Short mmCIF file of C-alpha atoms in Angstrom, two decimals:
data_model
loop_
_atom_site.label_atom_id
_atom_site.label_comp_id
_atom_site.label_asym_id
_atom_site.label_seq_id
_atom_site.Cartn_x
_atom_site.Cartn_y
_atom_site.Cartn_z
CA MET A 1 15.43 -1.86 18.57
CA TYR A 2 17.92 0.65 20.00
CA TYR A 3 21.65 0.36 20.55
CA GLN A 4 23.48 1.59 23.65
CA ARG A 5 26.76 3.48 23.41
CA ASN A 6 28.23 5.13 26.52
CA GLY A 7 24.82 5.02 28.11
CA VAL A 8 23.12 6.77 25.17
CA SER A 9 20.45 5.14 22.99
CA PHE A 10 20.94 5.14 19.22
CA PRO A 11 18.51 3.88 16.59
CA PRO A 12 19.51 1.22 14.05
CA PRO A 13 21.50 2.34 11.00
CA ILE A 14 19.52 4.29 8.41
CA SER A 15 18.43 2.25 5.40
CA ARG A 16 20.52 2.74 2.28
CA ASP A 17 17.42 3.74 0.30
CA ARG A 18 16.91 6.69 2.65
CA VAL A 19 20.32 8.28 2.05
CA ILE A 20 20.25 11.55 0.09
CA TRP A 21 23.39 13.20 -1.28
CA GLU A 22 22.23 15.00 -4.40
CA PHE A 23 19.56 17.69 -4.22
CA PRO A 24 16.29 16.05 -5.40
CA LYS A 25 14.78 17.39 -8.60
CA CYS A 26 11.25 18.77 -8.95
CA TYR A 27 8.52 17.02 -10.93
CA THR A 28 8.09 19.80 -13.45
CA SER A 29 9.75 23.18 -13.85
CA GLU A 30 6.34 24.84 -14.37
CA ALA A 31 5.38 24.08 -10.78
CA CYS A 32 8.77 24.34 -9.11
CA LEU A 33 9.02 27.04 -6.45
CA HIS A 34 12.70 26.35 -5.75
CA GLN A 35 14.52 26.57 -9.07
CA ARG A 36 17.98 25.18 -8.37
CA SER A 37 19.90 21.98 -8.90
CA ASP A 38 22.09 21.85 -5.80
CA TRP A 39 22.02 22.43 -2.05
CA ASP A 40 22.00 25.93 -0.64
CA ILE A 41 25.65 27.02 -0.21
CA GLN A 42 25.25 27.87 3.48
CA THR A 43 23.46 24.58 4.13
CA ALA A 44 26.16 22.56 2.38
CA SER A 45 29.01 24.21 4.27
CA SER A 46 27.19 23.91 7.57
CA CYS A 47 26.52 20.19 7.04
CA GLU A 48 30.23 19.49 6.70
CA ALA A 49 30.58 20.31 10.39
CA ARG A 50 27.39 18.49 11.38
CA ALA A 51 27.80 15.08 9.79
CA THR A 52 27.83 13.11 13.05
CA ARG A 53 25.14 10.77 14.32
CA GLN A 54 22.96 12.07 17.11
CA PRO A 55 20.77 10.20 19.63
CA TRP A 56 17.25 9.56 18.32
CA ASP A 57 15.62 12.22 20.50
CA ARG A 58 18.14 14.83 19.36
CA GLN A 59 17.84 14.31 15.63
CA LYS A 60 16.25 17.05 13.60
CA MET A 61 12.69 16.23 12.64
CA SER A 62 10.10 18.03 10.53
CA LYS A 63 6.35 17.56 10.67
CA VAL A 64 4.54 16.80 7.41
CA VAL A 65 0.73 16.99 7.37
CA VAL A 66 -1.14 15.23 4.55
CA VAL A 67 -4.68 16.50 3.92
CA GLY A 68 -7.39 15.91 1.32
CA ASP A 69 -10.79 14.42 0.60
CA LEU A 70 -11.87 10.93 1.59
CA ASN A 71 -10.58 8.21 -0.76
CA VAL A 72 -8.09 10.38 -2.66
CA GLY A 73 -5.26 8.05 -1.66
CA LYS A 74 -3.50 9.76 1.25
CA THR A 75 -2.96 6.57 3.24
CA CYS A 76 -1.95 4.57 0.16
CA LEU A 77 0.61 7.24 -0.73
CA ILE A 78 2.15 7.17 2.75
CA ASN A 79 2.10 3.36 2.97
CA ARG A 80 3.78 3.01 -0.43
CA PHE A 81 6.67 5.20 0.71
CA CYS A 82 7.00 4.06 4.33
CA LYS A 83 6.17 0.35 3.93
CA ASP A 84 6.43 -0.22 0.17
CA VAL A 85 2.95 -1.77 0.09
CA PHE A 86 -0.26 -1.03 -1.79
CA ASP A 87 -3.66 -2.15 -0.50
CA ARG A 88 -6.65 -1.14 -2.59
CA ASP A 89 -9.00 -2.36 0.17
CA TYR A 90 -7.61 -0.24 3.00
CA LYS A 91 -9.88 1.11 5.73
CA ALA A 92 -10.56 4.85 5.93
CA THR A 93 -8.33 6.67 8.42
CA ILE A 94 -10.11 7.43 11.69
CA GLY A 95 -8.94 10.75 13.10
CA VAL A 96 -5.18 10.81 12.50
CA ASP A 97 -2.22 8.48 12.25
CA PHE A 98 1.46 9.04 11.55
CA GLU A 99 4.68 7.40 10.45
CA ILE A 100 8.28 8.44 11.13
CA GLU A 101 10.78 8.04 8.31
CA ARG A 102 14.49 8.42 9.02
CA PHE A 103 16.94 9.77 6.46
CA GLU A 104 20.60 10.59 6.15
CA ILE A 105 20.93 13.82 4.18
CA THR A 106 24.43 14.92 3.13
CA GLY A 107 25.74 12.81 6.00
CA VAL A 108 23.39 14.26 8.63
CA PRO A 109 20.56 12.31 10.32
CA PHE A 110 17.10 13.75 9.72
CA SER A 111 13.52 12.50 10.09
CA LEU A 112 10.07 13.24 8.74
CA GLN A 113 7.04 12.82 10.94
CA ILE A 114 4.32 12.18 8.34
CA TRP A 115 0.77 12.75 9.56
CA ASP A 116 -2.09 11.00 7.78
CA THR A 117 -5.34 12.89 8.47
CA ALA A 118 -8.90 11.70 7.93
CA GLY A 119 -10.81 13.07 4.95
CA GLN A 120 -14.25 12.55 6.46
CA GLU A 121 -16.15 15.65 7.55
CA LYS A 122 -16.94 14.22 11.00
CA PHE A 123 -13.22 13.95 11.82
CA LYS A 124 -12.22 17.44 10.70
CA CYS A 125 -12.28 18.89 14.21
CA ILE A 126 -9.99 16.13 15.46
CA ALA A 127 -7.60 16.34 12.54
CA SER A 128 -7.31 20.13 12.57
CA ALA A 129 -5.69 20.03 16.01
CA TYR A 130 -2.79 18.08 14.46
CA TYR A 131 -2.14 20.64 11.72
CA ARG A 132 -0.27 22.85 14.17
CA GLY A 133 3.49 22.96 14.03
CA ALA A 134 3.70 21.66 10.47
CA GLN A 135 6.72 22.50 8.36
CA VAL A 136 5.20 20.89 5.26
CA ILE A 137 1.57 20.65 4.14
CA VAL A 138 0.67 18.18 1.39
CA SER A 139 -2.79 18.63 -0.14
CA VAL A 140 -3.78 15.49 -2.05
CA PHE A 141 -6.38 15.05 -4.79
CA ASP A 142 -7.50 12.21 -7.04
CA MET A 143 -6.40 12.74 -10.64
CA ALA A 144 -9.55 10.91 -11.78
CA ASP A 145 -11.88 13.13 -9.69
CA ILE A 146 -11.66 16.80 -10.64
CA LYS A 147 -13.89 17.81 -7.71
CA SER A 148 -11.21 16.66 -5.28
CA LEU A 149 -8.81 19.10 -6.96
CA GLU A 150 -11.25 21.95 -6.39
CA HIS A 151 -11.43 21.00 -2.70
CA THR A 152 -7.66 21.23 -2.17
CA ARG A 153 -7.87 24.99 -1.71
CA GLN A 154 -10.18 24.60 1.30
CA TRP A 155 -7.99 21.89 2.83
CA LEU A 156 -4.95 24.13 2.54
CA THR A 157 -6.82 27.09 4.02
CA GLU A 158 -7.77 25.04 7.08
CA ALA A 159 -4.26 23.64 7.55
CA LEU A 160 -2.54 27.00 7.07
CA ARG A 161 -4.91 28.62 9.55
CA GLU A 162 -3.29 26.54 12.31
CA ASN A 163 0.25 27.67 11.45
CA GLU A 164 2.25 30.87 11.24
CA PRO A 165 2.05 32.66 7.87
CA GLY A 166 4.91 31.67 5.56
CA SER A 167 6.13 28.90 7.86
CA CYS A 168 5.15 25.91 5.67
CA PHE A 169 6.21 24.41 2.38
CA ILE A 170 3.08 23.58 0.36
CA PHE A 171 2.74 20.69 -2.06
CA LEU A 172 -0.20 19.83 -4.30
CA VAL A 173 -0.16 16.12 -5.15
CA GLY A 174 -2.33 14.29 -7.68
CA THR A 175 -2.67 10.57 -6.98
CA LYS A 176 -3.87 7.58 -9.06
CA SER A 177 -2.10 8.81 -12.17
CA ASP A 178 -2.11 5.21 -13.44
CA LEU A 179 -5.89 5.37 -13.94
CA LEU A 180 -5.80 8.10 -16.58
CA PRO A 181 -4.98 7.80 -20.29
CA SER A 182 -2.19 10.07 -21.46
CA GLU A 183 -4.35 12.88 -22.91
CA GLU A 184 -6.65 13.09 -19.90
CA ARG A 185 -3.68 13.04 -17.57
CA GLN A 186 -2.14 16.00 -19.41
CA ARG A 187 -5.41 17.99 -19.17
CA THR A 188 -5.71 17.28 -15.45
CA GLU A 189 -2.09 18.26 -14.89
CA LYS A 190 -2.71 21.61 -16.59
CA ASP A 191 -5.67 22.26 -14.26
CA ALA A 192 -3.53 21.24 -11.27
CA LEU A 193 -0.69 23.52 -12.36
CA ARG A 194 -3.09 26.48 -12.37
CA MET A 195 -4.30 25.54 -8.89
CA ALA A 196 -0.72 25.14 -7.67
CA ALA A 197 0.14 28.63 -8.91
CA ASP A 198 -2.91 30.06 -7.14
CA VAL A 199 -2.04 28.51 -3.78
CA ASN A 200 1.75 28.90 -4.12
CA ALA A 201 2.37 25.17 -4.06
CA GLU A 202 4.75 22.80 -5.82
CA PHE A 203 2.87 20.25 -7.91
CA TRP A 204 3.55 16.53 -8.22
CA THR A 205 1.66 13.60 -9.69
CA VAL A 206 2.14 10.09 -8.27
CA SER A 207 0.76 6.57 -8.28
CA ALA A 208 0.74 4.60 -5.05
CA LYS A 209 -0.21 1.49 -7.03
CA THR A 210 2.80 1.51 -9.36
CA GLY A 211 5.07 3.58 -7.10
CA GLU A 212 5.56 6.20 -9.84
CA ASN A 213 7.24 9.34 -8.41
CA VAL A 214 6.46 8.39 -4.79
CA ASN A 215 10.06 8.14 -3.57
CA ASP A 216 11.12 11.14 -5.63
CA PHE A 217 8.34 13.22 -4.10
CA PHE A 218 9.13 12.37 -0.49
CA PHE A 219 12.85 12.84 -1.08
CA ARG A 220 12.07 16.32 -2.38
CA VAL A 221 9.96 17.02 0.72
CA ALA A 222 12.71 15.74 3.01
CA ALA A 223 15.42 17.81 1.31
CA LEU A 224 13.51 21.10 1.45
CA ALA A 225 12.41 20.51 5.05
CA PHE A 226 15.98 19.61 6.02
CA GLU A 227 17.41 22.78 4.49
CA ASN A 228 14.81 24.81 6.34
CA CYS A 229 15.82 23.21 9.64
CA ILE A 230 19.49 23.94 9.00
CA ARG A 231 18.76 27.57 8.11
CA LYS A 232 16.72 28.03 11.29
CA ASP A 233 19.55 26.58 13.37
CA MET A 234 21.97 29.01 11.76
CA GLU A 235 19.63 31.93 12.39
CA ASP A 236 19.33 30.85 16.02
CA GLY A 237 23.10 30.62 16.35
CA VAL A 238 23.35 26.84 16.59
CA PRO A 239 26.07 26.13 14.00
CA LEU A 240 27.63 22.90 15.23
CA SER A 241 24.82 20.64 16.42
CA ILE A 242 21.71 18.99 15.10
CA GLY A 243 18.53 19.06 17.10
CA GLN A 244 19.70 20.87 20.23
CA ARG A 245 16.79 23.26 19.80
CA SER A 246 13.38 23.29 18.22
CA SER A 247 13.34 19.56 17.45
CA ILE A 248 9.92 17.91 17.39
CA LYS A 249 9.42 15.08 19.81
CA SER A 250 7.43 12.09 18.66
CA ASP A 251 3.82 12.55 19.77
CA ARG A 252 3.90 8.97 21.03
CA VAL A 253 6.73 10.00 23.39
CA VAL A 254 4.79 13.07 24.55
CA LEU A 255 1.70 10.94 25.14
CA ALA A 256 3.70 8.38 27.11
CA GLU A 257 5.26 11.11 29.26
CA THR A 258 1.82 12.58 29.98
CA GLU A 259 0.41 9.20 30.95
CA MET A 260 3.38 8.57 33.26
CA LYS A 261 2.86 11.93 34.99
CA ASP A 262 -0.83 11.11 35.48
CA MET A 263 0.07 7.71 36.95
CA LYS A 264 2.51 9.30 39.42
CA ARG A 265 -0.05 11.94 40.37
CA ASN A 266 -2.74 9.33 41.10
CA CYS A 267 -0.41 6.85 42.82
CA CYS A 268 -0.94 6.37 46.61
#
């Protein structure tokens, strides 16, 4: 549902549990690539002049691509954050799907477009086309399946191949942490930390079943992606507005526009 104000459409108010004021902490300092406890000074000062609501299609939005083997828990992770549900009997993702989560970060509207990609080999060609334009790449593995950790390197290689070098934040995320006893979990985390260092990623461990660290992880993703958007605006000389340039349109909107053009072309 959208609200009209002076002929402009606005989305409903942002949920209180999606408001971020303090800079989100990392999971562990050993795998933290951004060692600080507060917002970047330039970002903070810039946001003071930007804290006004913008129409939905002018809000800043970053694209997050989630990759990994079949059954490692990508869909469950996304559903836990976006819908606060856990379904152990979910169906495997066919091709790609995505959710849009809206935030208010230091008073400024911001959104994440979270892409859920299929882990099956037969869908790789389809999914790879959606890696392009990502600001964040999340490579997921199953904490109880060490082989899935070994495969994260290949998933990252394929996703990074579709994007400009150095243009993406990289996260390595271990799921199903609730299935491991404490000692085994610690051993797996040590292996994951080594992998994270090799691929220049920030490591997190989560449980979609219990919700452990899920919100904290996505808040961290949102904060880093938001700061990156603000910095790019400042570099491009756009100091007083959000989303006037380089914002990502919803792919559903793009698809609808394309279909409408085709209808007009074929009409009469």
